[in-house]
Coordinates of N, CA and C in Angstrom, one line a residue:
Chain X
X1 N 0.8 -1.2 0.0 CA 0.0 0.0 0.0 C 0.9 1.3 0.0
X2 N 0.3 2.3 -0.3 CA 0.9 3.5 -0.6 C 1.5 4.5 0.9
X3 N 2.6 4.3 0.6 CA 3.2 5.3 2.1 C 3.2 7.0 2.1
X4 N 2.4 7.5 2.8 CA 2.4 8.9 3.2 C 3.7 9.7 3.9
X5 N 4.3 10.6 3.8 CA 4.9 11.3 4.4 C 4.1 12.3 5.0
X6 N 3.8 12.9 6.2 CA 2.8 13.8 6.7 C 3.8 14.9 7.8
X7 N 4.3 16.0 7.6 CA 4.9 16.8 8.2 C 4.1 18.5 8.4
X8 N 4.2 18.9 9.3 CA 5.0 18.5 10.8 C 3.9 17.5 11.5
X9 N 4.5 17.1 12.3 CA 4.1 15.8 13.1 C 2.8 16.6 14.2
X10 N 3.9 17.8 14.9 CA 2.9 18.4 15.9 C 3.4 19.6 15.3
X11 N 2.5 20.8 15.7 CA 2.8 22.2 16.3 C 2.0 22.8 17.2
X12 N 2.5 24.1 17.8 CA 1.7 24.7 18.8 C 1.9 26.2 17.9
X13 N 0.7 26.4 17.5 CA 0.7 28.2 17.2 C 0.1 29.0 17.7
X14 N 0.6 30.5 17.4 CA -0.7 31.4 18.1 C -1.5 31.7 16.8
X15 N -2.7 32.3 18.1 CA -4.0 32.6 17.4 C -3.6 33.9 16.3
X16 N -4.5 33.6 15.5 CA -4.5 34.5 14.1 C -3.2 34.2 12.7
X17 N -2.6 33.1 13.2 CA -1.4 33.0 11.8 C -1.6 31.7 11.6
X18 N -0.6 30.8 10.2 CA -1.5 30.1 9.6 C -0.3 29.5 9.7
X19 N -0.5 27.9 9.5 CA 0.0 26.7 9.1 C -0.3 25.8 7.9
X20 N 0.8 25.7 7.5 CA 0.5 24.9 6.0 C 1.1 23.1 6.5
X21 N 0.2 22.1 6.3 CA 0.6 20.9 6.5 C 0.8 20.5 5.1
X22 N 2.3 19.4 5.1 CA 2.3 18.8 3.9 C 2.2 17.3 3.6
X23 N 1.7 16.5 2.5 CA 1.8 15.4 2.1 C 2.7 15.1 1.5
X24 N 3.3 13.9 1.2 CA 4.0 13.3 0.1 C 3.6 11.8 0.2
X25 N 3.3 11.7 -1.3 CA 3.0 10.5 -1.5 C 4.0 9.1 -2.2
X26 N 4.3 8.1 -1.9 CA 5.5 7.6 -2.2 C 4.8 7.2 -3.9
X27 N 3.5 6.8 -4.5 CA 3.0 6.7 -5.9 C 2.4 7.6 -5.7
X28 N 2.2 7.5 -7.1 CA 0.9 8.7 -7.8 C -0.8 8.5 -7.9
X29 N -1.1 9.2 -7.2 CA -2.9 9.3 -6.5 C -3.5 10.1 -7.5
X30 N -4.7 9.5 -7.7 CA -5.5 10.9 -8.3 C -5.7 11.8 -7.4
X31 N -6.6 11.5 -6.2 CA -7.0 11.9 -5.5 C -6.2 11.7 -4.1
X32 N -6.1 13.2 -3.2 CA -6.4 13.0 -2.1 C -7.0 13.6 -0.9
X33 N -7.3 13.0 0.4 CA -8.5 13.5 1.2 C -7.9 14.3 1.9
X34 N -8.3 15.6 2.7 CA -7.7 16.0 4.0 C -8.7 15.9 5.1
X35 N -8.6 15.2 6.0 CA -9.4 14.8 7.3 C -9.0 15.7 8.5
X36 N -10.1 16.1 9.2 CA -10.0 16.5 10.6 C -10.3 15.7 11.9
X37 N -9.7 15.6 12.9 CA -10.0 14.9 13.8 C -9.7 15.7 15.2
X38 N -11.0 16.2 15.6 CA -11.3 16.9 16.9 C -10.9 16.1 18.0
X39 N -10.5 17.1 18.9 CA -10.1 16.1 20.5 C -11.0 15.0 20.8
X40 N -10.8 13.8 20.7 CA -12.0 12.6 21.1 C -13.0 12.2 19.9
X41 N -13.1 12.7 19.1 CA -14.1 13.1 17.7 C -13.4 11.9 16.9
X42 N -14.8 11.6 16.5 CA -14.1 11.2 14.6 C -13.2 12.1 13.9
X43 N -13.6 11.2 12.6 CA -12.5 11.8 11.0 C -14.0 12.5 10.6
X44 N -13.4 13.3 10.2 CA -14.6 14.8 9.3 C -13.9 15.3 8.6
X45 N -14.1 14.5 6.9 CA -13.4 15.2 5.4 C -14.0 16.7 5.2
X46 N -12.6 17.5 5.2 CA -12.4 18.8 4.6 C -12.8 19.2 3.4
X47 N -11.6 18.3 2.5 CA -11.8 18.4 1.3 C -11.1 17.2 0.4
X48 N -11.2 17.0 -0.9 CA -10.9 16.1 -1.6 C -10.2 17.3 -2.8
X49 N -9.0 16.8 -3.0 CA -7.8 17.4 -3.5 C -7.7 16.7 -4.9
X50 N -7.8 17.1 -6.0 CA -7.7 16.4 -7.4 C -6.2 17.3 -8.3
X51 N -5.6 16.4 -8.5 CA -4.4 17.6 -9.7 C -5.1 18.0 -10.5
X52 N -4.6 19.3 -10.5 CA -5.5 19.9 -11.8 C -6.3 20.7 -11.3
X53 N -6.9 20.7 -10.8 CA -8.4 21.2 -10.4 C -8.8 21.8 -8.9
X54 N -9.6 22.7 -8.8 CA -9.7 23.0 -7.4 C -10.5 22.3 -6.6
X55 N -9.8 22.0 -4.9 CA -10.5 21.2 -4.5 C -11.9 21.3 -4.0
X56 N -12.5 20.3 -3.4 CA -13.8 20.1 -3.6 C -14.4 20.2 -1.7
X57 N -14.5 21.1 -1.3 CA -15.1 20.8 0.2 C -16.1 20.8 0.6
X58 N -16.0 20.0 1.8 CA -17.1 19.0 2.4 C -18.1 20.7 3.1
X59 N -19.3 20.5 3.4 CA -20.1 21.4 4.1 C -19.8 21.9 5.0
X60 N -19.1 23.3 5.8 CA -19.1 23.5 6.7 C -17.3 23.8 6.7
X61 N -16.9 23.7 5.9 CA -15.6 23.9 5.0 C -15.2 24.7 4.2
X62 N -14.5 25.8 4.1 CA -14.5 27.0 2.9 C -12.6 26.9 2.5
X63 N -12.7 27.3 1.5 CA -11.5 27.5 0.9 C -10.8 28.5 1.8
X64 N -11.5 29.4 2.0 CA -10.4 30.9 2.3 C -10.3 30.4 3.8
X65 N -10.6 29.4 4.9 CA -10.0 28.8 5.8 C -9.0 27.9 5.6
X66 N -9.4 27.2 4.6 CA -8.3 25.7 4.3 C -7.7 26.1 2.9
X67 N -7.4 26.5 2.5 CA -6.8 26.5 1.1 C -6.3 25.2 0.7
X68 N -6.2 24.3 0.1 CA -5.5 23.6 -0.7 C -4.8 23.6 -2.0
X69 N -3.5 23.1 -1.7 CA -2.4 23.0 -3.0 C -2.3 21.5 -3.5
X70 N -2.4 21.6 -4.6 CA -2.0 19.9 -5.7 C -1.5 19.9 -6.7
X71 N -0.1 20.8 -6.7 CA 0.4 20.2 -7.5 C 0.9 19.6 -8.9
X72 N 0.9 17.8 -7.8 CA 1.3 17.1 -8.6 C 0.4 15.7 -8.4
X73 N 0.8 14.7 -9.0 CA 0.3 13.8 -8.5 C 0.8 12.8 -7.1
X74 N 1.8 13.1 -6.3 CA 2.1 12.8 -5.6 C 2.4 13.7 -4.2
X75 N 2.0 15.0 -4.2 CA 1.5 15.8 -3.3 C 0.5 17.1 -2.6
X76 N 0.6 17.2 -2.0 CA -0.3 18.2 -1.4 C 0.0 19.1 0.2
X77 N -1.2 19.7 0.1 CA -0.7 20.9 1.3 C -1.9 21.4 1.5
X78 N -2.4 21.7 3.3 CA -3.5 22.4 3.3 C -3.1 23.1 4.5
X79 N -3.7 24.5 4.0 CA -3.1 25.6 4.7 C -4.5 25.4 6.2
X80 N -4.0 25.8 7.1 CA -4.8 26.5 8.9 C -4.8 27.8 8.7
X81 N -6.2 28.3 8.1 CA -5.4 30.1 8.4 C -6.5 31.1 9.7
X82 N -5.5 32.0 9.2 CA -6.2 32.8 10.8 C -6.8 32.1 12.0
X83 N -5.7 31.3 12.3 CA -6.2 30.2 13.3 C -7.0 30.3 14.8
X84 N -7.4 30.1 14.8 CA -8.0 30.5 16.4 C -8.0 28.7 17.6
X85 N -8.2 28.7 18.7 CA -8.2 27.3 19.8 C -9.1 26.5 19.3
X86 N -10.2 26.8 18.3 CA -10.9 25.9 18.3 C -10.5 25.3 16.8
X87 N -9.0 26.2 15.8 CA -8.9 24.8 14.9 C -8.1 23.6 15.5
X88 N -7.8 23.6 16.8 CA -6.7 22.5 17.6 C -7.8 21.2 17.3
X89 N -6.7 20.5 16.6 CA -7.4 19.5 16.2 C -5.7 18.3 15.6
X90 N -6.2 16.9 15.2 CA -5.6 16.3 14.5 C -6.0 16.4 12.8
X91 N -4.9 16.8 11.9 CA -4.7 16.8 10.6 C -4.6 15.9 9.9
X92 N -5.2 15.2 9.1 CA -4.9 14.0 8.5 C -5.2 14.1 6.6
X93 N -3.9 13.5 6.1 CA -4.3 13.5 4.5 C -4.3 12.0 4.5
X94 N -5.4 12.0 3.3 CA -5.2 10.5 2.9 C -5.6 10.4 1.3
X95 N -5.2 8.7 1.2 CA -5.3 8.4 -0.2 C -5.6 7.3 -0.7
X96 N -6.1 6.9 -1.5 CA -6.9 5.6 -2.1 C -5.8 4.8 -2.5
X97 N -5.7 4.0 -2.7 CA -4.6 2.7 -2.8 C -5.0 1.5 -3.3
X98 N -4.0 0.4 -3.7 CA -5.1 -0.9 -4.0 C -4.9 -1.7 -2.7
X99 N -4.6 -1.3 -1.7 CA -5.1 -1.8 -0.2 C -6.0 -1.1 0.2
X100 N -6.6 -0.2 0.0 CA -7.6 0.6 0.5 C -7.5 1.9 0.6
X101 N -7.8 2.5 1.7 CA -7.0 3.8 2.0 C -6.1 4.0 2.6
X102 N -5.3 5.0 3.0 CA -4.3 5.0 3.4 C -4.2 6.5 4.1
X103 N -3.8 6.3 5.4 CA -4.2 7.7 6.1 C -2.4 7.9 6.4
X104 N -2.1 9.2 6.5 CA -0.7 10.1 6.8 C -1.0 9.9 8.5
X105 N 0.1 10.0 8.9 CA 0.5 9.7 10.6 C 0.1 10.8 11.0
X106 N -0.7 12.3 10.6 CA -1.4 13.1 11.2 C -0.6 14.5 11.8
X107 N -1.4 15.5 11.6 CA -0.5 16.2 12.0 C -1.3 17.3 13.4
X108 N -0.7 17.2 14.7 CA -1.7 17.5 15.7 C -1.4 19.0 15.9
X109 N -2.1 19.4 16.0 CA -2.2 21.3 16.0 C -3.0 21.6 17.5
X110 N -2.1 22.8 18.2 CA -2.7 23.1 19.4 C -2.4 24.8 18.9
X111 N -4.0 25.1 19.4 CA -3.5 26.7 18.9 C -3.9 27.4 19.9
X112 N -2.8 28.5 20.8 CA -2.7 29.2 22.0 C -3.1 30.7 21.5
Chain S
X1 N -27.1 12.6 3.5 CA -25.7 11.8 3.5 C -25.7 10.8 4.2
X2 N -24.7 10.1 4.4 CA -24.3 9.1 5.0 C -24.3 8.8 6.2
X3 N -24.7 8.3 7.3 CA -24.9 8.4 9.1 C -24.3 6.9 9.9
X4 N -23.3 7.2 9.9 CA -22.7 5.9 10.4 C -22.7 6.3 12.5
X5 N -23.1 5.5 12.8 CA -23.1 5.0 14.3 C -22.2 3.6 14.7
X6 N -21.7 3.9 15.7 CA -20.6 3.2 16.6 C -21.0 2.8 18.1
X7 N -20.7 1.6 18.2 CA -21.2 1.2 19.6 C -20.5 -0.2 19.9
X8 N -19.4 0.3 21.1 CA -20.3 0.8 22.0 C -19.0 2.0 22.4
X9 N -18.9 3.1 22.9 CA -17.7 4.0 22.7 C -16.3 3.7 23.5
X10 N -16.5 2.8 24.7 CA -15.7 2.4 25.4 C -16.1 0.9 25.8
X11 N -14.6 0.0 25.7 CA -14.7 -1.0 25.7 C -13.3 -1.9 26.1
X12 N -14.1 -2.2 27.9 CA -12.9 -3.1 28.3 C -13.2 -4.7 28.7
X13 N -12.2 -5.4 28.3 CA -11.7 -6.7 28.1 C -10.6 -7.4 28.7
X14 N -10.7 -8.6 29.2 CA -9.8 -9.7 29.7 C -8.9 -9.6 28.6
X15 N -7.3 -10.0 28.7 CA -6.8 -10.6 27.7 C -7.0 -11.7 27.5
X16 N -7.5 -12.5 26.3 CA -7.6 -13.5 26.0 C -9.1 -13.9 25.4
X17 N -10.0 -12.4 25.6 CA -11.2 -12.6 25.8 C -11.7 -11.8 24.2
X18 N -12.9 -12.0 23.8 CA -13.4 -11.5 22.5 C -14.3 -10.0 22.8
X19 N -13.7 -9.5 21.6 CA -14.4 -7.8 21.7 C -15.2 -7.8 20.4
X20 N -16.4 -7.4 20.6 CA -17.2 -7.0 20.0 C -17.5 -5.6 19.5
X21 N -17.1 -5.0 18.1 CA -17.7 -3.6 18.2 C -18.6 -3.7 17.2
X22 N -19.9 -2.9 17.2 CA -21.0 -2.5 15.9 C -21.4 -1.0 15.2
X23 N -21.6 -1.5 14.5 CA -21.8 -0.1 13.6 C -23.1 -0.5 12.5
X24 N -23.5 1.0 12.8 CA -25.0 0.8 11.5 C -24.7 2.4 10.8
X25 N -24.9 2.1 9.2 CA -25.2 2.4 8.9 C -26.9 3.3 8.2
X26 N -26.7 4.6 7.1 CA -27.8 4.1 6.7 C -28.2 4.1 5.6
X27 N -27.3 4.1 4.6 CA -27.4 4.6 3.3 C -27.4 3.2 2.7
X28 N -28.3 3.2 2.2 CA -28.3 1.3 1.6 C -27.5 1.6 0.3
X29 N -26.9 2.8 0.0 CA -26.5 2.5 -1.6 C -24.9 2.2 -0.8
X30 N -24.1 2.3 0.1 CA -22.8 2.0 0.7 C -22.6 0.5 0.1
X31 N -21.1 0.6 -0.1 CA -21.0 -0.7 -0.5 C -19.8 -0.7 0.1
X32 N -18.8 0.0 0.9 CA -17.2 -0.4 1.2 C -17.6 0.2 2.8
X33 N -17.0 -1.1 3.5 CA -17.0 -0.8 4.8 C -15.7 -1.8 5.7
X34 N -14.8 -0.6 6.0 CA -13.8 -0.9 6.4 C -13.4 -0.3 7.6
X35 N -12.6 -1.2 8.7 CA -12.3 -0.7 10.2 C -11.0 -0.5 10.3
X36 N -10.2 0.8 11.3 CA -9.6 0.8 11.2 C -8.8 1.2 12.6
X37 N -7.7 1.0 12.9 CA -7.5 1.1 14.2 C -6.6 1.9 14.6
X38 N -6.6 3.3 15.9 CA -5.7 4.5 15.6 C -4.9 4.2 16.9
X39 N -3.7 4.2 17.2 CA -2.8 3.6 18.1 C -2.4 5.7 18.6
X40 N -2.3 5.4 19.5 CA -2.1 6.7 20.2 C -0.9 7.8 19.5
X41 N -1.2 9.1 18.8 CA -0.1 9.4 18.2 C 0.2 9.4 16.5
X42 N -0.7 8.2 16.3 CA -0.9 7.8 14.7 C -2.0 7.9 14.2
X43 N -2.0 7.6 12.9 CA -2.6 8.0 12.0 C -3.8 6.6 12.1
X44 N -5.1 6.7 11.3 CA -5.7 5.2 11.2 C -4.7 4.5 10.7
X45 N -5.3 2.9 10.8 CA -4.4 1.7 10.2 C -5.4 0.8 9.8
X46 N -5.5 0.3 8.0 CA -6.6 -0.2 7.7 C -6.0 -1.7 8.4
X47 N -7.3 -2.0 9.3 CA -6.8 -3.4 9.8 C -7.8 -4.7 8.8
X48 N -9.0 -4.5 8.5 CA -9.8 -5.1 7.3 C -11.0 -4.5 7.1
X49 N -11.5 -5.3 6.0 CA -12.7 -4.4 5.3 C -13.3 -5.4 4.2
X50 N -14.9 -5.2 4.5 CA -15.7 -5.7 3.7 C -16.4 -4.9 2.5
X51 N -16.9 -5.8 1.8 CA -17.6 -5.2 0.5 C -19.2 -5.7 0.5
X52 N -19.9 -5.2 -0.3 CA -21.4 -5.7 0.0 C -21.9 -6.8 -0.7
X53 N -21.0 -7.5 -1.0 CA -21.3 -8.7 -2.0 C -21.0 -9.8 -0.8
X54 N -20.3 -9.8 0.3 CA -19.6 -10.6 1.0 C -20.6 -10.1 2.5
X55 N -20.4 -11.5 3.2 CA -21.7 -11.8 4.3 C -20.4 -11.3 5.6
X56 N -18.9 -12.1 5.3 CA -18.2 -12.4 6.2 C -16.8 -12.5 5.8
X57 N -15.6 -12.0 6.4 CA -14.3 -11.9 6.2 C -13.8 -11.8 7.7
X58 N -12.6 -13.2 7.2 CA -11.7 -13.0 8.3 C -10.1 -13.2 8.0
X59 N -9.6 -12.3 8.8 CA -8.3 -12.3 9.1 C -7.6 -12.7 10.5
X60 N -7.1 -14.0 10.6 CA -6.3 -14.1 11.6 C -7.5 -14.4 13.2
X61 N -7.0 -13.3 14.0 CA -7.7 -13.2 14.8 C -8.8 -11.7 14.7
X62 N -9.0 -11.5 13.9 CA -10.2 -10.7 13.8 C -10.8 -11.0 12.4
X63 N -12.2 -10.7 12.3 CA -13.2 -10.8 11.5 C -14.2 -10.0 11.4
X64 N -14.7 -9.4 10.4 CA -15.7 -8.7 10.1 C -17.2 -9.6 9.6
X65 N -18.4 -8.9 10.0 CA -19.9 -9.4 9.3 C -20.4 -8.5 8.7
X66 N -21.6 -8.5 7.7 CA -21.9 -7.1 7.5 C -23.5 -8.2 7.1
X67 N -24.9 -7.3 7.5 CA -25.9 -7.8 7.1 C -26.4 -6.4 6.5
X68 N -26.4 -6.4 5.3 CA -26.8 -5.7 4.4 C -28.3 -5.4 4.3
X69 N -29.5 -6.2 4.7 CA -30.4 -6.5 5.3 C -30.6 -5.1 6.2
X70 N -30.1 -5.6 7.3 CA -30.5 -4.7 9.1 C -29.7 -3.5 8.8
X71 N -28.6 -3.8 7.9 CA -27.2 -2.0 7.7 C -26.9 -2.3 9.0
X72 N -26.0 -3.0 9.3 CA -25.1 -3.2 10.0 C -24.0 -4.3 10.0
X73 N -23.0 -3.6 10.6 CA -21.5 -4.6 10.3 C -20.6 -4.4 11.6
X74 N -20.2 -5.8 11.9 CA -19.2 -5.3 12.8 C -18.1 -6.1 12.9
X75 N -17.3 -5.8 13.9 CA -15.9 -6.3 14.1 C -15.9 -7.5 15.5
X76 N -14.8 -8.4 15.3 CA -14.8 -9.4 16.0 C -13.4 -9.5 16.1
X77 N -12.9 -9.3 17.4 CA -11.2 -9.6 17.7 C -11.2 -11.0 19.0
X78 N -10.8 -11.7 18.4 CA -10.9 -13.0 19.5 C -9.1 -13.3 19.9
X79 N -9.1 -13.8 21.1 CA -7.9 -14.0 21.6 C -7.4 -12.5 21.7
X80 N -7.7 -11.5 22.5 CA -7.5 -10.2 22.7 C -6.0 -10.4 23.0
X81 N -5.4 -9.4 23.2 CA -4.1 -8.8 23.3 C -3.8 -7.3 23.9
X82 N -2.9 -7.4 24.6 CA -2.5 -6.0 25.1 C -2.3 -4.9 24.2
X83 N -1.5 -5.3 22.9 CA -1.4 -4.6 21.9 C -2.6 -4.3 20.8
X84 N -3.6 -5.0 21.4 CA -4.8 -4.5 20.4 C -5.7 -3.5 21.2
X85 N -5.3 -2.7 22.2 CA -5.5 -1.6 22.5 C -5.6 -0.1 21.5
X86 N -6.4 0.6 21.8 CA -6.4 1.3 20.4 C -8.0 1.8 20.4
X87 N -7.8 3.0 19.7 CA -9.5 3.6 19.0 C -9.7 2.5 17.7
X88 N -11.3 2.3 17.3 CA -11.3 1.2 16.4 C -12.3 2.4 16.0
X89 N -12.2 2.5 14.6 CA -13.3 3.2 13.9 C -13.4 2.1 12.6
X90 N -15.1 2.2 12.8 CA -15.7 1.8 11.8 C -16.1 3.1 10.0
X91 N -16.2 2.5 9.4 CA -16.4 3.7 8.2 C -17.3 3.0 6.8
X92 N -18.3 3.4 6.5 CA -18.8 3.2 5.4 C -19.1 4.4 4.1
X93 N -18.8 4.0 3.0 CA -18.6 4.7 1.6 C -19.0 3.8 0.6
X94 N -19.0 5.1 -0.9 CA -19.5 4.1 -1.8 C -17.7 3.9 -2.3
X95 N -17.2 2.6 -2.9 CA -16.3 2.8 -2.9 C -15.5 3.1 -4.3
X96 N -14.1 3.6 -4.4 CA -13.9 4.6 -5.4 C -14.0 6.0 -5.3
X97 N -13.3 6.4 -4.4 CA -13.0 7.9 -4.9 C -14.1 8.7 -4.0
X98 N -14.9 8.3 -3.0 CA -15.9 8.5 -3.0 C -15.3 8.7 -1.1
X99 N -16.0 9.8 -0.6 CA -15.7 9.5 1.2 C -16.3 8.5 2.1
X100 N -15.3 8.8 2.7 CA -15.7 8.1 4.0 C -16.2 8.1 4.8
X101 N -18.0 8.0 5.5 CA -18.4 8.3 6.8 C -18.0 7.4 8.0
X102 N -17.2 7.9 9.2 CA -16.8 7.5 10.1 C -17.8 7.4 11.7
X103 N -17.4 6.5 11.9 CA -18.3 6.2 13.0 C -17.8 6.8 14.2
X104 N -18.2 7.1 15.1 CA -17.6 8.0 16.3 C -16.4 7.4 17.1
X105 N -16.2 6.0 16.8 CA -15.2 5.0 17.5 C -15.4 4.5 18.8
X106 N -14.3 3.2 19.2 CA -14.7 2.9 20.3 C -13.0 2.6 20.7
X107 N -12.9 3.4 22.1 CA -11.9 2.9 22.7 C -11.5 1.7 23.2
X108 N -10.7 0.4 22.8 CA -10.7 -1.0 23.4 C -9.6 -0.9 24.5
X109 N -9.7 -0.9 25.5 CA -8.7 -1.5 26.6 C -8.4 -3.5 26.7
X110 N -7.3 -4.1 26.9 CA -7.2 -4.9 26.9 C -6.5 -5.1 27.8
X111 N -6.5 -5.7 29.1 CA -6.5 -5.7 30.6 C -5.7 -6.9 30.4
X112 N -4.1 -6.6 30.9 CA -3.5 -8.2 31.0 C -3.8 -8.8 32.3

């Protein structure tokens, strides 16, 4: 199955500046997901990332919060902006595979 | 959309003893429903997953059912283990490119 690179692992920011998380993907994906996961919470898809094209987000999801970058076919990046304590969350990208999906080791955001 | 439920949220066990987790969906057009297990710090880890053509799938010491009937499927870990501690999230999608609705998860403790 396909191996993710997911950096930074953690950060702590302050409120109102933005963080860009990145993927790398070891093949080439059409698609990939950016997931959120609240303290104790499920996975709640952001958005779905296509090369080429702008991405696609889930309800309750805006571009000019998350911006997304794609590239290529083997990466991506979704920006945190004007962050405030309640985007403190776990960041996750993922990607379809012929094992299934494949989630990045997450990237945990605490915002002070 | 999609409304996946998880039960039961917390769940402790003997080692050596069988865990049961369930999940209903409700979207009868779902056809890919896979579990996955998040180890403290990581990312999910697809541990298996059924398709709607199939009653029953096993690996090892866990196994999946799915009654397509009732929309429900769940997981079966027999001969527990210390190391099968972990969030277990369940998720149903149509599959291909398509999201994932995740179930709220269940924390398993496994008591040596």
């Amino acid at each position: 199955s396909a191996v993710i690179s997911q950096k930074p692992s953690r950060d702590i920011c302050q409120r109102g500046t933005s963080l860009t998380i990145q993927c790398q993907v070891d093949s080439q994906v059409t698609m990939m997901f950016w997931y959120r996961q609240q303290p104790g919470q499920s996975l709640t898809l952001i958005a779905t990332a296509n090369q080429g094209s702008e991405a696609t987000y889930e309800s309750g999801f805006v571009i000019d919060k998350f911006p997304i970058s794609r590239p290529n076919l083997t990466f991506s990046t979704l920006t945190v902006s004007n962050m405030s304590p309640e985007d403190s969350s776990i960041y996750l990208c993922s990607v379809e595979d012929t094992g299934g999906y494949t989630f990045g080791s997450g990237t945990r955001l605490t915002v002070v | 959309g999609e409304n996946v439920e998880q039960h039961p949220s917390t769940l402790s066990v003997q080692e050596g003893d069988s865990a049961v987790i369930k999940c209903t969906y409700s979207d009868s057009a779902s056809n890919y429903f896979p579990w996955y297990k998040q180890e403290l710090g990581k990312g999910p880890q697809l541990i298996i997953d059924i398709r709607s053509n199939v009653g029953e799938k096993k690996d090892q010491r866990i196994a999946v059912t799915l009654n397509k009937t009732a929309k429900h499927f769940s997981l079966h870990i027999t001969e527990t283990q210390p190391e099968d501690s972990a969030v277990y999230f369940c998720a149903a999608s149509l599959r291909t490119g398509n999201q994932f609705y995740f179930g709220t998860g269940t924390s398993l403790t496994v008591i040596p």
